[in-house]
Every structure is written in structure tokens, then in C-alpha cells.
GROMACS .gro file of C-alpha atoms in nm:
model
   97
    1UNK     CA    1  -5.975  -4.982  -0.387
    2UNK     CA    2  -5.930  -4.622  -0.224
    3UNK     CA    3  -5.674  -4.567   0.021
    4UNK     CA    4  -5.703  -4.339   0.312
    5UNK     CA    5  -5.432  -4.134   0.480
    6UNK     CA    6  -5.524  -4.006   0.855
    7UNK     CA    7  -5.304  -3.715   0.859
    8UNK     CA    8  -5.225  -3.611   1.224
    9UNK     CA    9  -5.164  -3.248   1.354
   10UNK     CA   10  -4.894  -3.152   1.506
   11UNK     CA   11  -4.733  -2.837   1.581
   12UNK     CA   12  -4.378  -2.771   1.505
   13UNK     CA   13  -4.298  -2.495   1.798
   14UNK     CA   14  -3.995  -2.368   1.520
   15UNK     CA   15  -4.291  -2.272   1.325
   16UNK     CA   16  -4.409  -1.972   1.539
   17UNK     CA   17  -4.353  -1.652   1.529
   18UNK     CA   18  -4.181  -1.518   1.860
   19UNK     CA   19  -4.098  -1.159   1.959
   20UNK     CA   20  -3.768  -1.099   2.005
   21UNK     CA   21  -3.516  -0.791   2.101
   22UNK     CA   22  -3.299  -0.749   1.761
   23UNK     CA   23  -2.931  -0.581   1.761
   24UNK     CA   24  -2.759  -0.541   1.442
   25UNK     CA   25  -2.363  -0.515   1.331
   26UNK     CA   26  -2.338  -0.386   1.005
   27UNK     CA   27  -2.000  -0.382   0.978
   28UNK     CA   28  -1.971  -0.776   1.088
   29UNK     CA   29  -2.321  -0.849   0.906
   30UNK     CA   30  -2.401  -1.022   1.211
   31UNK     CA   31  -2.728  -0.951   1.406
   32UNK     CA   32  -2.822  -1.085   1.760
   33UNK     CA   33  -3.183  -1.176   1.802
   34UNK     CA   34  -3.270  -1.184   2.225
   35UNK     CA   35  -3.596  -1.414   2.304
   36UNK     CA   36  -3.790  -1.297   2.592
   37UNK     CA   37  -3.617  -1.508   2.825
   38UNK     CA   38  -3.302  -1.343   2.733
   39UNK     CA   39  -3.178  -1.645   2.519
   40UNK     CA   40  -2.921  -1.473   2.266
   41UNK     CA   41  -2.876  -1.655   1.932
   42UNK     CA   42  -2.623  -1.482   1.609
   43UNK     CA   43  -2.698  -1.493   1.297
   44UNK     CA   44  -2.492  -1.359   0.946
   45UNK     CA   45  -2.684  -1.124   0.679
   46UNK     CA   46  -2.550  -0.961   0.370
   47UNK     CA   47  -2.835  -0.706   0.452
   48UNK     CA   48  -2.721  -0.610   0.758
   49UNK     CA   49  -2.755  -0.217   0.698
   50UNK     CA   50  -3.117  -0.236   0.609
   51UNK     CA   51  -3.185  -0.479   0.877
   52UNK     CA   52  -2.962  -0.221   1.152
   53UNK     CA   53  -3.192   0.046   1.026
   54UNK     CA   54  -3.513  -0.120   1.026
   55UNK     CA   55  -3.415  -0.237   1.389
   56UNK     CA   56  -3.355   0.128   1.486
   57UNK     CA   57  -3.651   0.180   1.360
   58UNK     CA   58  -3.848  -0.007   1.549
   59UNK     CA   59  -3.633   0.031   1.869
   60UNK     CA   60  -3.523  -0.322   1.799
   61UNK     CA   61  -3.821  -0.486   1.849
   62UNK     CA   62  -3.932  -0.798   1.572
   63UNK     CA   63  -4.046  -1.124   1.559
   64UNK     CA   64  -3.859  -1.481   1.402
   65UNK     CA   65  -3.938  -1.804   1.262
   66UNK     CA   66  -3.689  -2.022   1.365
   67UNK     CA   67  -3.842  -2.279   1.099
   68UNK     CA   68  -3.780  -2.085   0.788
   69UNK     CA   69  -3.491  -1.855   0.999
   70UNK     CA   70  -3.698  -1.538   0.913
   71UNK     CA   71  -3.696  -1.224   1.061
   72UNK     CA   72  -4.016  -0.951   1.039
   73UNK     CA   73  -3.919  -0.597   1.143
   74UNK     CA   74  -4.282  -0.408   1.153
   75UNK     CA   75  -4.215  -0.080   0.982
   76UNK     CA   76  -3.890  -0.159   0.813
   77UNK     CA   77  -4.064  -0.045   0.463
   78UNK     CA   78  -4.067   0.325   0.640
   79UNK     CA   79  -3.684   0.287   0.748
   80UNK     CA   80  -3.525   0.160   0.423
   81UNK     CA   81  -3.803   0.149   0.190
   82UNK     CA   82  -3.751  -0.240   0.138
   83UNK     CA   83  -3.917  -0.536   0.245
   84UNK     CA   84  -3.995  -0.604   0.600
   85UNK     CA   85  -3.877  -0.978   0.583
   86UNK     CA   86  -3.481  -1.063   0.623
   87UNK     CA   87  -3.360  -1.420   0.571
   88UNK     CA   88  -3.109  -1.492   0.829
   89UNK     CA   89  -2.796  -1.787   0.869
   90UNK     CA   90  -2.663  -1.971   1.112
   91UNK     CA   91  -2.338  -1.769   1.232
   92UNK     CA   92  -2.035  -1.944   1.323
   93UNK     CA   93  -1.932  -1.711   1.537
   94UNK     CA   94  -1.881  -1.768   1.909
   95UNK     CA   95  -2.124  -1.532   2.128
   96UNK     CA   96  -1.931  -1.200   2.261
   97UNK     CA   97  -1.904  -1.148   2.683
   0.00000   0.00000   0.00000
């Protein structure tokens, strides 16, 4: 007897990539990520210095996974001569004014 599993497609929206407006704080290893419709969101990274170069860089521009909370900074190889990819975490930091 052979059992069959229907798998069904579905889309898990965390699982896109999304352009967003990056701002880095070394010094707090905190970086902001802005969605295009200005939704702010912090997150901590103990590579904040290469990530706040890469983002200057690339005039802050990026795109995230909220799925696997990864960041892509196009060019960031020419900036710090490291990886484009930074693994961000949840901050539990309040937003600033």
C-alpha cells in the first residue's frame, strides 16, 4: 500500500525579500531597517561596523528576510571586504523619537 501526501503551496510573505532603507549604530550595535512604507523595526548585531559601512556604502539601501532575519547589503564585499549577508536579532530596545 503506497501512501500519498498532496502537499499544498503556500507562501509565507516573511519569506521575501523586501527593500528596505538601513541605518546603522555601531557604537549601540543596533541597526534600524525602514520598509517602504516607513515601518521602522531595530535590530542588535555584533557586526555592526561592517554592516554601518556596507550601509554607507550603498547609501543605505538593502533588502531583508524577515523569515530567516537576514539582511543583504549589495556591494558590502567592496566596503569591508566581507560577506554581503548580516544575521540580525530581535532588539529589545524601545524605538527612539
Amino acid at each position: 500500500m503506497t501512501m500519498s501526501y498532496e502537499r499544498t503551496a503556500t507562501t509565507d510573505q516573511r519569506e521575501e525579500w523586501v527593500d528596505v532603507t538601513v541605518t546603522a549604530l555601531p557604537h549601540l550595535h543596533l541597526v534600524r531597517l525602514t520598509a517602504s512604507d516607513g515601518d521602522v523595526q531595530e535590530y542588535l548585531t555584533p557586526e555592526a561596523d561592517d554592516l554601518a559601512a556596507a550601509a554607507e556604502h550603498t547609501a543605505g539601501t538593502a533588502q531583508w528576510c524577515a523569515k530567516y532575519r537576514q539582511l543583504l547589503v549589495p556591494g558590502a564585499t567592496a566596503a569591508t571586504g566581507r560577506h554581503p549577508f548580516f544575521k540580525l536579532h530581535p532588539s529589545s530596545l524601545p524605538l527612539s523619537a
